[in-house]
CSV table of C-alpha atoms and ligand atoms in Angstrom, one decimal:
chain,number,residue,atom,x,y,z
A,1,MET,CA,0.0,0.1,0.0
A,2,LYS,CA,1.2,3.4,-0.9
A,3,VAL,CA,1.3,5.8,2.1
A,4,THR,CA,0.2,9.4,1.7
A,5,LEU,CA,1.2,12.4,3.5
A,6,GLU,CA,-2.7,12.9,4.1
A,7,ALA,CA,-3.0,9.6,5.7
A,8,ILE,CA,-0.1,9.9,8.4
A,9,LYS,CA,-1.0,13.6,9.1
A,10,GLN,CA,-4.7,12.3,10.5
A,11,ARG,CA,-2.6,10.2,13.3
A,12,PRO,CA,-0.5,11.2,16.1
A,13,MET,CA,3.0,11.7,14.8
A,14,PRO,CA,6.3,10.7,16.3
A,15,GLN,CA,7.8,13.5,18.2
A,16,HIS,CA,11.3,12.0,17.9
A,17,ILE,CA,13.0,10.0,15.1
A,18,ALA,CA,16.3,8.5,15.3
A,19,ILE,CA,18.2,7.2,12.0
A,20,ILE,CA,21.1,5.1,11.7
A,21,MET,CA,22.1,6.4,8.2
A,22,ASP,CA,23.7,3.2,6.9
A,23,GLY,CA,24.6,1.5,3.7
A,24,ASN,CA,26.4,4.5,1.8
A,25,GLY,CA,29.5,2.3,1.2
A,26,ARG,CA,27.5,-0.7,-0.4
A,27,TRP,CA,25.4,1.9,-2.5
A,28,ALA,CA,28.7,3.2,-4.1
A,29,LYS,CA,30.2,-0.3,-4.6
A,30,GLY,CA,27.0,-1.5,-6.3
A,31,LYS,CA,27.5,1.5,-8.8
A,32,GLY,CA,31.2,1.0,-9.3
A,33,MET,CA,31.8,4.3,-7.1
A,34,PRO,CA,34.3,5.1,-4.4
A,35,ARG,CA,32.7,4.9,-0.9
A,36,LEU,CA,32.9,8.7,-0.5
A,37,ALA,CA,30.5,9.0,-3.2
A,38,GLY,CA,28.1,7.1,-1.5
A,39,HIS,CA,28.4,9.3,1.7
A,40,ARG,CA,27.9,12.2,-0.5
A,41,VAL,CA,24.6,11.2,-1.7
A,42,GLY,CA,23.7,10.1,2.0
A,43,VAL,CA,24.1,13.6,2.8
A,44,GLN,CA,21.4,14.6,0.0
A,45,ALA,CA,19.2,12.1,1.4
A,46,LEU,CA,19.5,13.6,4.8
A,47,LYS,CA,18.7,17.1,3.4
A,48,SER,CA,15.5,15.7,1.9
A,49,ILE,CA,14.5,13.9,5.2
A,50,ILE,CA,14.9,17.1,7.1
A,51,ILE,CA,12.7,18.9,4.6
A,52,ALA,CA,10.2,16.0,5.1
A,53,ILE,CA,10.3,16.3,8.9
A,54,ASP,CA,9.7,19.9,9.0
A,55,GLU,CA,6.5,19.2,6.7
A,56,LEU,CA,5.4,16.8,9.0
A,57,GLY,CA,5.8,19.2,12.1
A,58,ILE,CA,8.3,16.5,13.7
A,59,GLN,CA,10.4,18.5,16.4
A,60,TYR,CA,13.3,16.1,17.1
A,61,LEU,CA,15.6,14.2,14.5
A,62,THR,CA,18.8,12.2,15.6
A,63,VAL,CA,21.3,11.1,13.1
A,64,TYR,CA,24.2,8.9,13.4
A,65,ALA,CA,26.7,10.4,11.2
A,66,PHE,CA,30.0,9.2,12.7
A,67,SER,CA,30.4,6.6,15.5
A,68,THR,CA,33.1,6.3,18.1
A,69,GLU,CA,34.1,2.9,16.1
A,70,ASN,CA,34.3,4.9,12.6
A,71,TRP,CA,37.9,5.8,13.1
A,72,LYS,CA,38.7,2.4,12.2
A,73,ARG,CA,37.9,3.1,8.8
A,74,PRO,CA,40.6,4.1,6.2
A,75,ILE,CA,42.2,7.7,6.7
A,76,ASP,CA,40.8,8.9,3.6
A,77,GLU,CA,37.5,8.0,4.3
A,78,VAL,CA,37.5,9.5,7.6
A,79,ASN,CA,38.8,12.6,6.4
A,80,GLY,CA,36.3,12.7,3.6
A,81,LEU,CA,33.6,12.1,6.0
A,82,MET,CA,35.0,15.3,8.0
A,83,GLU,CA,35.1,17.3,4.8
A,84,LEU,CA,31.4,16.4,3.8
A,85,MET,CA,30.4,17.7,7.2
A,86,VAL,CA,32.2,21.0,6.7
A,87,GLU,CA,30.5,21.2,3.0
A,88,PHE,CA,27.1,20.4,4.6
A,89,ILE,CA,27.1,23.2,7.0
A,90,ASP,CA,28.7,25.8,4.5
A,91,LYS,CA,26.0,24.9,1.9
A,92,GLU,CA,23.0,24.4,4.4
A,93,ILE,CA,23.3,26.6,7.4
A,94,ASP,CA,21.5,29.5,6.2
A,95,TYR,CA,18.5,27.1,5.2
A,96,LEU,CA,18.6,25.2,8.4
A,97,HIS,CA,18.6,28.7,10.4
A,98,GLU,CA,15.7,29.9,8.4
A,99,LYS,CA,14.0,26.8,9.0
A,100,GLY,CA,14.4,27.3,12.7
A,101,VAL,CA,16.6,24.0,13.2
A,102,ARG,CA,19.0,23.8,16.1
A,103,VAL,CA,21.9,21.9,15.2
A,104,ASN,CA,23.2,20.0,18.2
A,105,PRO,CA,26.0,17.9,18.0
A,106,ILE,CA,25.9,14.7,20.2
A,107,GLY,CA,29.1,13.0,21.1
A,108,ASP,CA,33.0,13.9,21.9
A,109,ILE,CA,33.1,16.4,19.0
A,110,SER,CA,36.7,17.5,20.8
A,111,ARG,CA,38.3,14.7,18.8
A,112,LEU,CA,37.2,15.6,15.3
A,113,THR,CA,39.6,17.4,13.1
A,114,GLY,CA,40.2,21.1,13.7
A,115,LYS,CA,38.2,22.4,10.8
A,116,THR,CA,35.4,20.3,11.3
A,117,TYR,CA,35.0,21.0,15.1
A,118,ASP,CA,35.1,24.9,14.4
A,119,LYS,CA,32.5,24.4,11.8
A,120,ILE,CA,30.3,22.3,14.1
A,121,MET,CA,30.7,25.0,16.9
A,122,PHE,CA,29.8,27.5,14.7
A,123,ALA,CA,26.5,25.7,13.5
A,124,GLN,CA,25.6,25.0,17.1
A,125,GLU,CA,26.1,28.8,18.2
A,126,LYS,CA,24.3,30.3,15.4
A,127,THR,CA,21.4,28.1,15.5
A,128,LYS,CA,21.4,27.7,19.4
A,129,GLY,CA,18.2,30.0,19.9
A,130,ASN,CA,16.1,28.0,17.3
A,131,THR,CA,13.2,25.8,18.8
A,132,HIS,CA,11.2,24.6,15.6
A,133,ILE,CA,13.3,21.3,15.2
A,134,VAL,CA,16.2,19.9,17.1
A,135,LEU,CA,18.6,18.2,14.8
A,136,ASN,CA,21.0,15.8,16.9
A,137,VAL,CA,24.0,14.8,14.9
A,138,ALA,CA,25.8,12.0,16.4
A,139,LEU,CA,29.6,12.7,15.8
A,140,ASN,CA,32.2,10.6,17.4
A,141,TYR,CA,29.3,9.3,19.3
A,142,GLY,CA,29.1,6.0,21.0
A,143,GLY,CA,26.2,4.9,23.6
A,144,ARG,CA,28.2,3.3,25.9
A,145,GLN,CA,30.7,6.3,25.9
A,146,GLU,CA,27.5,8.4,26.7
A,147,ILE,CA,26.4,6.4,29.6
A,148,ILE,CA,30.1,6.3,31.2
A,149,ARG,CA,30.3,10.1,30.5
A,150,ALA,CA,26.9,10.4,32.4
A,151,THR,CA,27.9,8.1,35.1
A,152,LYS,CA,31.3,9.9,35.9
A,153,ALA,CA,29.5,13.3,35.9
A,154,ILE,CA,26.8,12.0,38.5
A,155,CYS,CA,29.7,10.4,40.6
A,156,GLU,CA,31.5,14.0,40.6
A,157,GLU,CA,28.3,15.5,41.8
A,158,VAL,CA,27.6,12.9,44.5
A,159,VAL,CA,31.4,13.5,45.7
A,160,GLN,CA,30.8,17.4,45.9
A,161,ASN,CA,27.9,16.6,47.9
A,162,ARG,CA,25.6,18.2,45.1
A,163,LEU,CA,23.4,15.0,44.7
A,164,ARG,CA,22.4,12.4,46.9
A,165,VAL,CA,22.7,8.7,45.7
A,166,GLU,CA,19.4,7.7,46.8
A,167,ASP,CA,18.1,10.7,44.7
A,168,ILE,CA,19.5,9.0,41.3
A,169,ASP,CA,16.7,7.9,39.2
A,170,GLU,CA,15.9,7.4,35.4
A,171,THR,CA,15.1,11.1,35.0
A,172,VAL,CA,18.1,12.2,37.2
A,173,PHE,CA,20.3,10.0,34.8
A,174,SER,CA,18.7,11.1,31.6
A,175,SER,CA,19.4,14.6,32.4
A,176,TYR,CA,23.4,13.9,32.1
A,177,LEU,CA,23.1,12.5,28.6
A,178,TYR,CA,23.4,14.6,25.7
A,179,THR,CA,19.8,14.4,25.0
A,180,ASN,CA,19.0,15.9,28.1
A,181,GLY,CA,15.5,17.5,28.2
A,182,GLN,CA,14.4,15.7,25.0
A,183,PRO,CA,11.9,12.9,24.5
A,184,ASP,CA,13.3,9.5,23.8
A,185,PRO,CA,12.9,8.4,20.1
A,186,ASP,CA,9.8,7.2,19.5
A,187,LEU,CA,11.1,5.6,16.3
A,188,LEU,CA,14.4,4.2,15.2
A,189,ILE,CA,14.8,3.7,11.5
A,190,ARG,CA,17.4,1.3,10.3
A,191,PRO,CA,18.4,1.1,6.6
A,192,SER,CA,20.6,-1.1,4.8
A,193,GLY,CA,19.1,-4.4,6.4
A,194,GLU,CA,21.5,-4.7,9.2
A,195,LEU,CA,19.8,-6.0,12.5
A,196,ARG,CA,21.8,-4.5,15.1
A,197,VAL,CA,21.8,-1.1,17.3
A,198,SER,CA,25.5,-0.4,16.7
A,199,ASN,CA,26.2,1.5,20.0
A,200,PHE,CA,23.5,4.3,18.9
A,201,LEU,CA,21.5,5.8,21.7
A,202,LEU,CA,21.7,2.7,24.0
A,203,TRP,CA,19.7,4.4,26.9
A,204,GLN,CA,17.2,6.4,24.9
A,205,ILE,CA,15.8,3.6,22.6
A,206,ALA,CA,14.5,1.3,25.5
A,207,TYR,CA,10.9,1.8,24.3
A,208,SER,CA,11.7,3.0,20.8
A,209,GLU,CA,9.7,1.2,17.8
A,210,PHE,CA,12.1,-0.1,15.1
A,211,TRP,CA,11.6,0.2,11.5
A,212,ILE,CA,14.2,-1.7,9.7
A,213,THR,CA,14.4,-1.7,5.8
A,214,ASN,CA,16.8,-3.1,3.0
A,215,ILE,CA,16.8,0.4,1.4
A,216,LEU,CA,20.3,1.8,1.5
A,217,TRP,CA,20.7,5.3,3.2
A,218,PRO,CA,21.3,7.0,-0.3
A,219,ASP,CA,18.0,5.8,-1.7
A,220,PHE,CA,16.2,6.5,1.4
A,221,SER,CA,13.3,9.1,0.5
A,222,LYS,CA,10.5,10.7,2.2
A,223,GLU,CA,8.3,8.2,1.0
A,224,HIS,CA,10.1,5.5,3.0
A,225,LEU,CA,9.9,8.0,6.0
A,226,TRP,CA,6.3,8.1,5.4
A,227,GLN,CA,6.0,4.3,5.4
A,228,ALA,CA,8.0,4.0,8.6
A,229,ILE,CA,5.7,6.5,10.2
A,230,TRP,CA,2.6,4.7,8.9
A,231,GLU,CA,4.0,1.6,10.4
A,232,PHE,CA,4.7,3.0,13.7
A,233,GLN,CA,1.2,4.8,13.9
A,234,ASN,CA,-0.2,1.1,13.5
A,235,ARG,CA,1.9,-0.6,16.2
A,236,ASP,CA,0.6,-1.1,19.7
A,237,ARG,CA,3.1,0.5,22.1
A,238,ARG,CA,2.7,-1.1,25.4
A,239,TYR,CA,5.9,0.0,27.2
A,240,GLY,CA,5.7,-3.5,29.0
A,241,GLY,CA,2.0,-3.3,29.9
A,242,LEU,CA,-1.1,-4.8,28.2
A,243,GLY,CA,-1.9,-1.7,25.8
A,244,GLU,CA,-4.9,-0.7,24.4
A,245,LYS,CA,-5.7,-3.8,22.1
A,246,ARG,CA,-5.2,-6.3,24.6
A,247,SER,CA,-6.7,-4.8,28.1
B,301,LIG,C1,27.3,4.0,7.3
B,301,LIG,O1,27.5,3.8,5.9
B,301,LIG,C2,27.5,5.7,7.3
B,301,LIG,C3,28.3,6.5,7.8
B,301,LIG,C4,29.5,5.9,8.7
B,301,LIG,C5,28.3,7.9,7.8
B,301,LIG,C6,27.1,8.5,7.7
B,301,LIG,C7,27.3,9.9,7.2
B,301,LIG,C8,26.6,10.6,6.3
B,301,LIG,C9,25.4,10.2,5.6
B,301,LIG,C10,27.2,12.0,6.1
B,301,LIG,C11,27.6,13.0,6.8
B,301,LIG,C12,26.7,13.6,8.0
B,301,LIG,C13,26.3,15.1,7.9
B,301,LIG,C14,25.7,15.4,9.1
B,301,LIG,C15,26.6,16.0,6.9
B,301,LIG,P1,28.5,2.7,5.7
B,301,LIG,O2,29.6,3.5,5.1
B,301,LIG,O3,28.8,2.0,6.8
B,301,LIG,O4,28.1,1.6,4.7
B,301,LIG,P2,28.2,0.2,4.3
B,301,LIG,O5,27.7,-0.5,5.6
B,301,LIG,O6,27.4,-0.1,3.0
B,301,LIG,O7,29.6,0.2,4.0
């Protein structure tokens, strides 16, 4: 069945969508192109999804752009990805700002190359007052690293007598994550057919609905996004309880 914009607009929208932008390398290989060409088309796919997110009125989008494990890739690919991020910001920052997008890097960005770091900081600073869409860009991000970072910060607060151990609960813990103050993703989209989470948002996806597709990220279009949302809207989210359809 072909899902239309009208159909999904009639039902409650997810507030927060997270995407693992995977399959760029395979897409390029399939076309006899260098891997970086796949990443380049992947950036275009990201732009079209930001436009679609805006059309739908969804407030939070988190995309996995570079993991803590991606440093293991050949240096040319790593440098190429860093350069693509700089190009993306140069080309799109005015558009993003006009649309009210807040560019919010999540991850340890201090390890990025100097030029990329400066550009990301520039984008973050320029858009920090925007509230229409929050675009979390996971850069040198790892879910385990994020949880350890939060744990260390909480320990420090306890040592300094600013937080009592008995007051640590899920809400307090969440407030030490990069996504502090944001709702958890309702929907996690995983292109390229892989059946793994790849160290992405380990804490935040506890109750996210997964939508897995064989489509490779550079081929991912707004129609695929609509399909994912339609299926999400037709699921019964039970959060460990019985849910509406069973009670
Ligand atoms: C995974 O595909 C993708 C990445 C490691 C990078 C994703 C980055 C972008 C789409 C562009 C940069 C982002 C911004 C925000 C401008 P893969 O290389 O693992 O694909 P494969 O599994 O087919 O080899």
